[in-house]
C-alpha cells in the first residue's frame, strides 16, 4: 500500500492497474535484458503525470509510469520526463527526489510535441563506443498523440510502448473525426490517406482499423509490424468497454520476446518471478 504523501495525485480508473502491471513488467525485462548489450539505457516518458494516481472511488494509490520505471532492478542510466501541467510536474519532481534521489533525471516542462527538440537534446549522443538505447512510453489521455513527434525521436535507437487510447476517444467522437474537419487522427497517424482506406474497408470496426493504421505508420519508420493480437486490449473493469490498446514498437526482434512475456504473464506477475 502506498501512503498518501500530501502531494497531488490525479484520479485514475481502476483499469489503470492493468496498464501499470504491464508497463512495470516491460520496464523490468527491458532494463535488465538490455543492460549488457548497450552502454546506456534511457527511459523517456512523454506524458509523465504526477508519479502517483488514486483509483476513483477508493483510497488506493498507485505508482504511475515514471515511478515504476525508477523502481526497476537495474535502473536506466538516464530518465527524461515531460509533463504539460506545472502542478503535476512539481509533484512528480518532489516524489522522484524523495524516492530515487540518485537517479539521473531531466524534466521537460510543457507540451511534448512542441518541446520535442528539448526532449531530443536530453538523449545522450550515441557512438560506436557509447551505444545508447531508449525506451519511450507514450501515454496520453486520448488519441491525441502526434506521429510527427515519434518520428522525430525515431532517428535514434528507440523502442516505443504506446497506449492507443482509441476506444475512449475515437469511438465517442467518430462523426467528428471521420466526417468533420478534425485533423486529430491525421496527426496521430501522420497521414490523411487513412480516410480513403477506411471507406475501402467498409467502415467496419474503427477501433481495430486505427490500431492497424498506427502500426502501419510505425512500419514506415522501420518498426516491425505489430499485429492486433500482439497488442494488449485493456477494457474498463466496470462496463467491460474497450478502452485502449497497449502496443510495443521496436525495430529489433529481441524486444518482442520481452513483450510476449508481458502478454503472457502481465495478468499475473507472480508466475514470472516465481
Ligand atoms: C494518461 S496521463 C498519463 C500519466 C502517466 N503516464 C502515468 O502513468 O501516471 C496523461 C498525462 O499527460 C499530460 N499531458 C497531456 N497532454 C500533454 C502533452 N501534450 N505533453 C505532455 N504532457 C501532456 C497530462 O497532464 C497527464 O498528466
PDB file of C-alpha atoms and ligand atoms in Angstrom:
ATOM      1  CA  UNK A   1       0.000   0.000   0.000  1.00  0.00           C
ATOM      2  CA  UNK A   2       1.288   3.437  -0.931  1.00  0.00           C
ATOM      3  CA  UNK A   3       0.694   6.106   1.703  1.00  0.00           C
ATOM      4  CA  UNK A   4      -0.720   9.498   0.810  1.00  0.00           C
ATOM      5  CA  UNK A   5       2.286  11.859   0.781  1.00  0.00           C
ATOM      6  CA  UNK A   6       0.208  15.037   0.762  1.00  0.00           C
ATOM      7  CA  UNK A   7       1.154  15.934  -2.812  1.00  0.00           C
ATOM      8  CA  UNK A   8      -1.384  15.992  -5.619  1.00  0.00           C
ATOM      9  CA  UNK A   9      -2.419  12.850  -7.428  1.00  0.00           C
ATOM     10  CA  UNK A  10      -4.923  12.672 -10.267  1.00  0.00           C
ATOM     11  CA  UNK A  11      -7.711  10.108 -10.133  1.00  0.00           C
ATOM     12  CA  UNK A  12      -7.408   7.119 -12.432  1.00  0.00           C
ATOM     13  CA  UNK A  13      -9.864   4.391 -13.442  1.00  0.00           C
ATOM     14  CA  UNK A  14      -9.418   1.003 -11.806  1.00  0.00           C
ATOM     15  CA  UNK A  15      -8.345  -0.431 -15.184  1.00  0.00           C
ATOM     16  CA  UNK A  16      -5.141   1.627 -14.814  1.00  0.00           C
ATOM     17  CA  UNK A  17      -3.884  -1.185 -12.547  1.00  0.00           C
ATOM     18  CA  UNK A  18      -3.601  -3.464 -15.563  1.00  0.00           C
ATOM     19  CA  UNK A  19      -1.750  -0.795 -17.542  1.00  0.00           C
ATOM     20  CA  UNK A  20       0.739  -0.288 -14.719  1.00  0.00           C
ATOM     21  CA  UNK A  21       1.283  -4.005 -14.301  1.00  0.00           C
ATOM     22  CA  UNK A  22       2.160  -4.384 -17.972  1.00  0.00           C
ATOM     23  CA  UNK A  23       4.356  -1.289 -18.061  1.00  0.00           C
ATOM     24  CA  UNK A  24       6.322  -2.196 -14.963  1.00  0.00           C
ATOM     25  CA  UNK A  25       6.881  -5.734 -16.186  1.00  0.00           C
ATOM     26  CA  UNK A  26       8.105  -4.488 -19.555  1.00  0.00           C
ATOM     27  CA  UNK A  27      10.361  -1.872 -17.869  1.00  0.00           C
ATOM     28  CA  UNK A  28      11.870  -4.625 -15.759  1.00  0.00           C
ATOM     29  CA  UNK A  29      12.507  -7.028 -18.656  1.00  0.00           C
ATOM     30  CA  UNK A  30      13.829  -4.290 -20.945  1.00  0.00           C
ATOM     31  CA  UNK A  31      16.145  -2.602 -18.437  1.00  0.00           C
ATOM     32  CA  UNK A  32      17.654  -5.912 -17.302  1.00  0.00           C
ATOM     33  CA  UNK A  33      17.743  -7.574 -20.720  1.00  0.00           C
ATOM     34  CA  UNK A  34      19.437  -4.620 -22.441  1.00  0.00           C
ATOM     35  CA  UNK A  35      21.893  -3.818 -19.643  1.00  0.00           C
ATOM     36  CA  UNK A  36      24.868  -5.692 -21.082  1.00  0.00           C
ATOM     37  CA  UNK A  37      24.036  -5.065 -24.733  1.00  0.00           C
ATOM     38  CA  UNK A  38      24.039  -1.268 -24.585  1.00  0.00           C
ATOM     39  CA  UNK A  39      26.308   1.264 -22.873  1.00  0.00           C
ATOM     40  CA  UNK A  40      23.429   3.491 -21.806  1.00  0.00           C
ATOM     41  CA  UNK A  41      19.719   2.821 -21.452  1.00  0.00           C
ATOM     42  CA  UNK A  42      17.427   5.841 -21.421  1.00  0.00           C
ATOM     43  CA  UNK A  43      13.792   5.928 -20.301  1.00  0.00           C
ATOM     44  CA  UNK A  44      11.564   8.646 -21.774  1.00  0.00           C
ATOM     45  CA  UNK A  45       8.004   9.390 -20.611  1.00  0.00           C
ATOM     46  CA  UNK A  46       6.286  11.893 -22.918  1.00  0.00           C
ATOM     47  CA  UNK A  47       3.107  12.166 -20.793  1.00  0.00           C
ATOM     48  CA  UNK A  48       4.625  11.624 -17.368  1.00  0.00           C
ATOM     49  CA  UNK A  49       1.883  12.686 -14.934  1.00  0.00           C
ATOM     50  CA  UNK A  50       2.405  13.269 -11.191  1.00  0.00           C
ATOM     51  CA  UNK A  51       4.044   9.959 -10.263  1.00  0.00           C
ATOM     52  CA  UNK A  52       1.052   8.815  -8.204  1.00  0.00           C
ATOM     53  CA  UNK A  53      -2.581   8.278  -9.129  1.00  0.00           C
ATOM     54  CA  UNK A  54      -5.538   7.357  -6.932  1.00  0.00           C
ATOM     55  CA  UNK A  55      -8.147   4.888  -8.097  1.00  0.00           C
ATOM     56  CA  UNK A  56     -11.511   6.610  -8.401  1.00  0.00           C
ATOM     57  CA  UNK A  57     -13.900   5.727  -5.607  1.00  0.00           C
ATOM     58  CA  UNK A  58     -11.206   4.092  -3.451  1.00  0.00           C
ATOM     59  CA  UNK A  59      -8.295   5.101  -1.288  1.00  0.00           C
ATOM     60  CA  UNK A  60      -5.826   3.033  -3.253  1.00  0.00           C
ATOM     61  CA  UNK A  61      -2.842   4.966  -4.571  1.00  0.00           C
ATOM     62  CA  UNK A  62      -0.797   3.557  -7.458  1.00  0.00           C
ATOM     63  CA  UNK A  63       2.606   4.475  -8.787  1.00  0.00           C
ATOM     64  CA  UNK A  64       2.453   5.992 -12.257  1.00  0.00           C
ATOM     65  CA  UNK A  65       4.694   5.134 -15.178  1.00  0.00           C
ATOM     66  CA  UNK A  66       7.693   7.355 -14.223  1.00  0.00           C
ATOM     67  CA  UNK A  67       7.971   5.950 -10.704  1.00  0.00           C
ATOM     68  CA  UNK A  68       7.535   2.400 -11.958  1.00  0.00           C
ATOM     69  CA  UNK A  69      10.433   2.920 -14.355  1.00  0.00           C
ATOM     70  CA  UNK A  70      12.593   4.202 -11.496  1.00  0.00           C
ATOM     71  CA  UNK A  71      11.835   1.129  -9.415  1.00  0.00           C
ATOM     72  CA  UNK A  72      13.356  -1.496 -11.722  1.00  0.00           C
ATOM     73  CA  UNK A  73      16.120  -3.813 -10.500  1.00  0.00           C
ATOM     74  CA  UNK A  74      18.692  -2.311 -12.875  1.00  0.00           C
ATOM     75  CA  UNK A  75      17.727   1.342 -13.190  1.00  0.00           C
ATOM     76  CA  UNK A  76      18.035   3.138 -16.506  1.00  0.00           C
ATOM     77  CA  UNK A  77      21.121   5.321 -16.910  1.00  0.00           C
ATOM     78  CA  UNK A  78      19.018   8.371 -17.629  1.00  0.00           C
ATOM     79  CA  UNK A  79      15.373   9.377 -17.335  1.00  0.00           C
ATOM     80  CA  UNK A  80      13.564  12.091 -19.291  1.00  0.00           C
ATOM     81  CA  UNK A  81      10.117  13.116 -18.055  1.00  0.00           C
ATOM     82  CA  UNK A  82       7.880  15.515 -19.971  1.00  0.00           C
ATOM     83  CA  UNK A  83       4.618  16.794 -18.468  1.00  0.00           C
ATOM     84  CA  UNK A  84       2.390  19.635 -19.591  1.00  0.00           C
ATOM     85  CA  UNK A  85       0.815  20.502 -16.232  1.00  0.00           C
ATOM     86  CA  UNK A  86       3.198  22.502 -13.993  1.00  0.00           C
ATOM     87  CA  UNK A  87       1.402  21.267 -10.846  1.00  0.00           C
ATOM     88  CA  UNK A  88       1.686  17.616 -11.804  1.00  0.00           C
ATOM     89  CA  UNK A  89       5.311  18.048 -12.808  1.00  0.00           C
ATOM     90  CA  UNK A  90       6.115  19.723  -9.463  1.00  0.00           C
ATOM     91  CA  UNK A  91       4.551  16.771  -7.611  1.00  0.00           C
ATOM     92  CA  UNK A  92       6.455  14.301  -9.782  1.00  0.00           C
ATOM     93  CA  UNK A  93       9.754  16.106  -9.168  1.00  0.00           C
ATOM     94  CA  UNK A  94       9.220  16.056  -5.392  1.00  0.00           C
ATOM     95  CA  UNK A  95       8.365  12.342  -5.473  1.00  0.00           C
ATOM     96  CA  UNK A  96      11.361  11.439  -7.609  1.00  0.00           C
ATOM     97  CA  UNK A  97      13.669  13.448  -5.331  1.00  0.00           C
ATOM     98  CA  UNK A  98      12.322  11.520  -2.357  1.00  0.00           C
ATOM     99  CA  UNK A  99      12.067   8.035  -3.846  1.00  0.00           C
ATOM    100  CA  UNK A 100      15.027   7.909  -6.257  1.00  0.00           C
ATOM    101  CA  UNK A 101      17.382  10.791  -5.356  1.00  0.00           C
ATOM    102  CA  UNK A 102      20.309   9.064  -7.075  1.00  0.00           C
ATOM    103  CA  UNK A 103      18.613   8.790 -10.495  1.00  0.00           C
ATOM    104  CA  UNK A 104      19.761  10.997 -13.327  1.00  0.00           C
ATOM    105  CA  UNK A 105      16.551  12.743 -14.353  1.00  0.00           C
ATOM    106  CA  UNK A 106      15.869  15.539 -16.848  1.00  0.00           C
ATOM    107  CA  UNK A 107      12.479  17.220 -16.636  1.00  0.00           C
ATOM    108  CA  UNK A 108      10.985  18.841 -19.697  1.00  0.00           C
ATOM    109  CA  UNK A 109       8.027  21.024 -18.735  1.00  0.00           C
ATOM    110  CA  UNK A 110       5.335  21.616 -21.340  1.00  0.00           C
ATOM    111  CA  UNK A 111       3.735  20.007 -24.342  1.00  0.00           C
ATOM    112  CA  UNK A 112       5.788  17.056 -25.601  1.00  0.00           C
ATOM    113  CA  UNK A 113       5.018  17.916 -29.223  1.00  0.00           C
ATOM    114  CA  UNK A 114       6.263  21.480 -29.109  1.00  0.00           C
ATOM    115  CA  UNK A 115       9.104  20.559 -26.712  1.00  0.00           C
ATOM    116  CA  UNK A 116      10.346  17.637 -28.760  1.00  0.00           C
ATOM    117  CA  UNK A 117      13.641  19.366 -29.597  1.00  0.00           C
ATOM    118  CA  UNK A 118      14.358  19.821 -25.865  1.00  0.00           C
ATOM    119  CA  UNK A 119      13.497  16.171 -25.244  1.00  0.00           C
ATOM    120  CA  UNK A 120      15.803  15.011 -28.058  1.00  0.00           C
ATOM    121  CA  UNK A 121      18.631  17.191 -26.698  1.00  0.00           C
ATOM    122  CA  UNK A 122      18.457  15.308 -23.401  1.00  0.00           C
ATOM    123  CA  UNK A 123      19.101  11.927 -25.051  1.00  0.00           C
ATOM    124  CA  UNK A 124      22.831  11.161 -24.723  1.00  0.00           C
ATOM    125  CA  UNK A 125      24.641  11.070 -28.062  1.00  0.00           C
ATOM    126  CA  UNK A 126      25.326   7.575 -29.281  1.00  0.00           C
ATOM    127  CA  UNK A 127      28.541   6.414 -30.952  1.00  0.00           C
ATOM    128  CA  UNK A 128      30.203   3.052 -31.698  1.00  0.00           C
ATOM    129  CA  UNK A 129      31.861   3.219 -28.270  1.00  0.00           C
ATOM    130  CA  UNK A 130      28.771   4.520 -26.491  1.00  0.00           C
ATOM    131  CA  UNK A 131      25.720   2.671 -27.707  1.00  0.00           C
ATOM    132  CA  UNK A 132      22.528   4.288 -26.441  1.00  0.00           C
ATOM    133  CA  UNK A 133      19.105   2.633 -26.467  1.00  0.00           C
ATOM    134  CA  UNK A 134      15.963   4.443 -25.364  1.00  0.00           C
ATOM    135  CA  UNK A 135      12.565   3.212 -24.283  1.00  0.00           C
ATOM    136  CA  UNK A 136       9.817   5.773 -24.748  1.00  0.00           C
ATOM    137  CA  UNK A 137       6.408   5.429 -23.081  1.00  0.00           C
ATOM    138  CA  UNK A 138       3.578   7.337 -24.777  1.00  0.00           C
ATOM    139  CA  UNK A 139       0.510   7.512 -22.541  1.00  0.00           C
ATOM    140  CA  UNK A 140      -1.881  10.335 -23.497  1.00  0.00           C
ATOM    141  CA  UNK A 141      -5.470  10.583 -22.223  1.00  0.00           C
ATOM    142  CA  UNK A 142      -6.926  10.178 -25.692  1.00  0.00           C
ATOM    143  CA  UNK A 143      -5.850   9.626 -29.290  1.00  0.00           C
ATOM    144  CA  UNK A 144      -4.108  12.999 -29.205  1.00  0.00           C
ATOM    145  CA  UNK A 145      -0.569  11.784 -29.744  1.00  0.00           C
ATOM    146  CA  UNK A 146       1.260  13.132 -32.784  1.00  0.00           C
ATOM    147  CA  UNK A 147       3.031  10.756 -35.123  1.00  0.00           C
ATOM    148  CA  UNK A 148       5.433  13.528 -36.125  1.00  0.00           C
ATOM    149  CA  UNK A 149       6.771  13.650 -32.545  1.00  0.00           C
ATOM    150  CA  UNK A 150       7.512   9.922 -32.551  1.00  0.00           C
ATOM    151  CA  UNK A 151       9.115  10.302 -35.970  1.00  0.00           C
ATOM    152  CA  UNK A 152      11.492  12.952 -34.629  1.00  0.00           C
ATOM    153  CA  UNK A 153      12.500  10.662 -31.785  1.00  0.00           C
ATOM    154  CA  UNK A 154      12.898   7.691 -34.098  1.00  0.00           C
ATOM    155  CA  UNK A 155      16.175   8.971 -35.590  1.00  0.00           C
ATOM    156  CA  UNK A 156      17.954   7.344 -32.623  1.00  0.00           C
ATOM    157  CA  UNK A 157      17.779   3.736 -31.380  1.00  0.00           C
ATOM    158  CA  UNK A 158      14.460   3.839 -29.610  1.00  0.00           C
ATOM    159  CA  UNK A 159      11.586   1.493 -28.799  1.00  0.00           C
ATOM    160  CA  UNK A 160       8.094   2.740 -28.038  1.00  0.00           C
ATOM    161  CA  UNK A 161       5.364   1.465 -25.779  1.00  0.00           C
ATOM    162  CA  UNK A 162       2.280   3.326 -26.953  1.00  0.00           C
ATOM    163  CA  UNK A 163      -1.133   3.448 -25.351  1.00  0.00           C
ATOM    164  CA  UNK A 164      -3.537   3.823 -28.214  1.00  0.00           C
ATOM    165  CA  UNK A 165      -6.451   5.360 -26.340  1.00  0.00           C
ATOM    166  CA  UNK A 166      -8.786   4.696 -29.201  1.00  0.00           C
ATOM    167  CA  UNK A 167     -11.807   3.182 -27.506  1.00  0.00           C
ATOM    168  CA  UNK A 168     -12.390   6.130 -25.227  1.00  0.00           C
ATOM    169  CA  UNK A 169     -11.863   8.831 -27.791  1.00  0.00           C
ATOM    170  CA  UNK A 170     -12.243   7.759 -31.399  1.00  0.00           C
ATOM    171  CA  UNK A 171     -15.457   5.795 -30.902  1.00  0.00           C
ATOM    172  CA  UNK A 172     -17.075   8.593 -28.929  1.00  0.00           C
ATOM    173  CA  UNK A 173     -16.054  11.269 -31.429  1.00  0.00           C
ATOM    174  CA  UNK A 174     -16.367   9.149 -34.538  1.00  0.00           C
ATOM    175  CA  UNK A 175     -18.560  11.516 -36.582  1.00  0.00           C
ATOM    176  CA  UNK A 176     -16.393  14.493 -35.782  1.00  0.00           C
ATOM    177  CA  UNK A 177     -13.178  12.702 -36.713  1.00  0.00           C
ATOM    178  CA  UNK A 178     -14.350  10.914 -39.811  1.00  0.00           C
ATOM    179  CA  UNK A 179     -16.840  13.251 -41.403  1.00  0.00           C
ATOM    180  CA  UNK A 180     -15.943  16.530 -39.686  1.00  0.00           C
ATOM    181  CA  UNK A 181     -12.844  18.521 -40.422  1.00  0.00           C
ATOM    182  CA  UNK A 182     -10.854  17.435 -37.366  1.00  0.00           C
ATOM    183  CA  UNK A 183      -7.188  16.781 -38.090  1.00  0.00           C
ATOM    184  CA  UNK A 184      -6.668  14.852 -34.860  1.00  0.00           C
ATOM    185  CA  UNK A 185      -6.474  11.400 -36.420  1.00  0.00           C
ATOM    186  CA  UNK A 186      -4.422  12.709 -39.366  1.00  0.00           C
ATOM    187  CA  UNK A 187      -1.877  13.935 -36.817  1.00  0.00           C
ATOM    188  CA  UNK A 188      -1.935  10.760 -34.751  1.00  0.00           C
ATOM    189  CA  UNK A 189      -1.348   8.594 -37.821  1.00  0.00           C
ATOM    190  CA  UNK A 190       0.845  11.022 -39.744  1.00  0.00           C
ATOM    191  CA  UNK A 191      -1.241  10.863 -42.919  1.00  0.00           C
ATOM    192  CA  UNK A 192      -4.621  11.755 -44.403  1.00  0.00           C
ATOM    193  CA  UNK A 193      -4.936   8.741 -46.676  1.00  0.00           C
ATOM    194  CA  UNK A 194      -6.420   6.664 -43.851  1.00  0.00           C
ATOM    195  CA  UNK A 195      -9.808   8.192 -44.758  1.00  0.00           C
ATOM    196  CA  UNK A 196      -9.767   6.502 -48.151  1.00  0.00           C
ATOM    197  CA  UNK A 197      -8.641   3.218 -46.644  1.00  0.00           C
ATOM    198  CA  UNK A 198     -11.399   3.453 -44.039  1.00  0.00           C
ATOM    199  CA  UNK A 199     -14.017   3.825 -46.770  1.00  0.00           C
ATOM    200  CA  UNK A 200     -12.463   0.999 -48.769  1.00  0.00           C
ATOM    201  CA  UNK A 201     -12.504  -1.217 -45.672  1.00  0.00           C
ATOM    202  CA  UNK A 202     -16.267  -0.822 -45.489  1.00  0.00           C
ATOM    203  CA  UNK A 203     -16.153   1.350 -42.354  1.00  0.00           C
ATOM    204  CA  UNK A 204     -16.056  -1.672 -40.053  1.00  0.00           C
ATOM    205  CA  UNK A 205     -14.650  -1.559 -36.504  1.00  0.00           C
ATOM    206  CA  UNK A 206     -12.990   1.823 -36.288  1.00  0.00           C
ATOM    207  CA  UNK A 207     -11.000   0.904 -33.188  1.00  0.00           C
ATOM    208  CA  UNK A 208      -9.261  -2.049 -34.802  1.00  0.00           C
ATOM    209  CA  UNK A 209      -8.786  -0.099 -38.015  1.00  0.00           C
ATOM    210  CA  UNK A 210      -6.997   2.755 -36.232  1.00  0.00           C
ATOM    211  CA  UNK A 211      -4.737   0.421 -34.288  1.00  0.00           C
ATOM    212  CA  UNK A 212      -3.726  -1.313 -37.535  1.00  0.00           C
ATOM    213  CA  UNK A 213      -3.201   2.045 -39.233  1.00  0.00           C
ATOM    214  CA  UNK A 214      -0.967   3.195 -36.396  1.00  0.00           C
ATOM    215  CA  UNK A 215       1.092   0.035 -36.744  1.00  0.00           C
ATOM    216  CA  UNK A 216       1.459   0.759 -40.474  1.00  0.00           C
ATOM    217  CA  UNK A 217       2.633   4.294 -39.720  1.00  0.00           C
ATOM    218  CA  UNK A 218       5.272   2.888 -37.373  1.00  0.00           C
ATOM    219  CA  UNK A 219       6.327   0.395 -40.046  1.00  0.00           C
ATOM    220  CA  UNK A 220       7.044   3.370 -42.320  1.00  0.00           C
ATOM    221  CA  UNK A 221       9.743   4.300 -39.767  1.00  0.00           C
ATOM    222  CA  UNK A 222      11.292   0.846 -39.907  1.00  0.00           C
ATOM    223  CA  UNK A 223       9.468  -0.657 -36.918  1.00  0.00           C
ATOM    224  CA  UNK A 224       8.401  -4.278 -37.095  1.00  0.00           C
ATOM    225  CA  UNK A 225       4.772  -4.995 -37.750  1.00  0.00           C
ATOM    226  CA  UNK A 226       2.675  -5.205 -34.628  1.00  0.00           C
ATOM    227  CA  UNK A 227      -0.462  -7.221 -35.372  1.00  0.00           C
ATOM    228  CA  UNK A 228      -3.572  -6.636 -33.306  1.00  0.00           C
ATOM    229  CA  UNK A 229      -3.285  -9.939 -31.492  1.00  0.00           C
ATOM    230  CA  UNK A 230       0.073  -8.809 -30.065  1.00  0.00           C
ATOM    231  CA  UNK A 231      -1.383  -5.596 -28.726  1.00  0.00           C
ATOM    232  CA  UNK A 232      -2.946  -5.721 -25.285  1.00  0.00           C
ATOM    233  CA  UNK A 233      -6.557  -4.617 -25.296  1.00  0.00           C
ATOM    234  CA  UNK A 234      -7.448  -3.040 -21.970  1.00  0.00           C
ATOM    235  CA  UNK A 235     -11.121  -2.873 -21.054  1.00  0.00           C
ATOM    236  CA  UNK A 236     -12.847  -0.880 -18.342  1.00  0.00           C
ATOM    237  CA  UNK A 237     -13.407  -3.002 -15.269  1.00  0.00           C
ATOM    238  CA  UNK A 238     -16.943  -1.729 -14.635  1.00  0.00           C
ATOM    239  CA  UNK A 239     -18.566  -1.761 -18.061  1.00  0.00           C
ATOM    240  CA  UNK A 240     -16.235  -4.051 -19.973  1.00  0.00           C
ATOM    241  CA  UNK A 241     -15.817  -1.377 -22.679  1.00  0.00           C
ATOM    242  CA  UNK A 242     -12.681  -1.429 -24.802  1.00  0.00           C
ATOM    243  CA  UNK A 243     -10.542   1.475 -23.718  1.00  0.00           C
ATOM    244  CA  UNK A 244      -7.152   1.200 -25.303  1.00  0.00           C
ATOM    245  CA  UNK A 245      -4.562  -0.972 -26.899  1.00  0.00           C
ATOM    246  CA  UNK A 246      -1.065  -1.102 -25.455  1.00  0.00           C
ATOM    247  CA  UNK A 247       1.440  -1.788 -28.195  1.00  0.00           C
ATOM    248  CA  UNK A 248       5.181  -2.213 -28.413  1.00  0.00           C
ATOM    249  CA  UNK A 249       7.098  -0.912 -31.408  1.00  0.00           C
ATOM    250  CA  UNK A 250      10.697  -1.939 -31.909  1.00  0.00           C
ATOM    251  CA  UNK A 251      12.991  -2.465 -34.861  1.00  0.00           C
ATOM    252  CA  UNK A 252      14.508  -5.443 -33.095  1.00  0.00           C
ATOM    253  CA  UNK A 253      13.027  -8.886 -32.511  1.00  0.00           C
ATOM    254  CA  UNK A 254      14.518  -9.171 -29.006  1.00  0.00           C
ATOM    255  CA  UNK A 255      12.142  -6.548 -27.674  1.00  0.00           C
ATOM    256  CA  UNK A 256       9.195  -8.636 -28.878  1.00  0.00           C
ATOM    257  CA  UNK A 257      10.431 -11.615 -26.873  1.00  0.00           C
ATOM    258  CA  UNK A 258      10.119  -9.452 -23.761  1.00  0.00           C
ATOM    259  CA  UNK A 259       6.762  -8.216 -24.950  1.00  0.00           C
ATOM    260  CA  UNK A 260       5.498 -11.753 -25.407  1.00  0.00           C
ATOM    261  CA  UNK A 261       6.465 -12.434 -21.800  1.00  0.00           C
ATOM    262  CA  UNK A 262       4.500  -9.374 -20.765  1.00  0.00           C
ATOM    263  CA  UNK A 263       1.441 -10.533 -22.674  1.00  0.00           C
ATOM    264  CA  UNK A 264       1.771 -13.987 -21.177  1.00  0.00           C
ATOM    265  CA  UNK A 265       2.461 -13.067 -17.579  1.00  0.00           C
ATOM    266  CA  UNK A 266       1.181  -9.497 -17.406  1.00  0.00           C
ATOM    267  CA  UNK A 267      -2.018 -10.505 -15.719  1.00  0.00           C
ATOM    268  CA  UNK A 268      -0.184 -12.468 -13.047  1.00  0.00           C
ATOM    269  CA  UNK A 269       3.331 -11.231 -12.286  1.00  0.00           C
ATOM    270  CA  UNK A 270       3.833 -13.859  -9.646  1.00  0.00           C
ATOM    271  CA  UNK A 271       4.092 -16.581 -12.240  1.00  0.00           C
ATOM    272  CA  UNK A 272       7.071 -14.924 -13.943  1.00  0.00           C
ATOM    273  CA  UNK A 273       9.063 -14.063 -10.862  1.00  0.00           C
ATOM    274  CA  UNK A 274       8.317 -17.295  -9.013  1.00  0.00           C
TER     275      UNK A 274
HETATM  276  C1  LIG B   1      -2.962   9.468 -19.019  1.00  0.00           C
HETATM  277  S1  LIG B   1      -1.985  10.588 -18.130  1.00  0.00           S
HETATM  278  C2  LIG B   1      -0.523   9.672 -18.044  1.00  0.00           C
HETATM  279  C3  LIG B   1       0.123   9.615 -16.720  1.00  0.00           C
HETATM  280  C4  LIG B   1       1.318   8.735 -16.570  1.00  0.00           C
HETATM  281  N1  LIG B   1       1.828   8.127 -17.767  1.00  0.00           N
HETATM  282  C5  LIG B   1       1.020   7.696 -15.528  1.00  0.00           C
HETATM  283  O1  LIG B   1       1.212   6.541 -15.761  1.00  0.00           O
HETATM  284  O2  LIG B   1       0.620   8.061 -14.442  1.00  0.00           O
HETATM  285  C6  LIG B   1      -1.561  11.816 -19.289  1.00  0.00           C
HETATM  286  C7  LIG B   1      -0.693  12.933 -18.720  1.00  0.00           C
HETATM  287  O3  LIG B   1      -0.171  13.688 -19.810  1.00  0.00           O
HETATM  288  C8  LIG B   1      -0.249  15.080 -19.532  1.00  0.00           C
HETATM  289  N2  LIG B   1      -0.339  15.723 -20.856  1.00  0.00           N
HETATM  290  C9  LIG B   1      -1.420  15.917 -21.643  1.00  0.00           C
HETATM  291  N3  LIG B   1      -1.060  16.407 -22.836  1.00  0.00           N
HETATM  292  C10 LIG B   1       0.292  16.508 -22.821  1.00  0.00           C
HETATM  293  C11 LIG B   1       1.263  16.918 -23.782  1.00  0.00           C
HETATM  294  N4  LIG B   1       0.895  17.338 -24.985  1.00  0.00           N
HETATM  295  N5  LIG B   1       2.572  16.879 -23.446  1.00  0.00           N
HETATM  296  C12 LIG B   1       2.954  16.438 -22.220  1.00  0.00           C
HETATM  297  N6  LIG B   1       2.078  16.042 -21.266  1.00  0.00           N
HETATM  298  C13 LIG B   1       0.770  16.069 -21.566  1.00  0.00           C
HETATM  299  C14 LIG B   1      -1.464  15.226 -18.655  1.00  0.00           C
HETATM  300  O4  LIG B   1      -1.348  16.384 -17.833  1.00  0.00           O
HETATM  301  C15 LIG B   1      -1.415  13.931 -17.840  1.00  0.00           C
HETATM  302  O5  LIG B   1      -0.676  14.091 -16.672  1.00  0.00           O
END
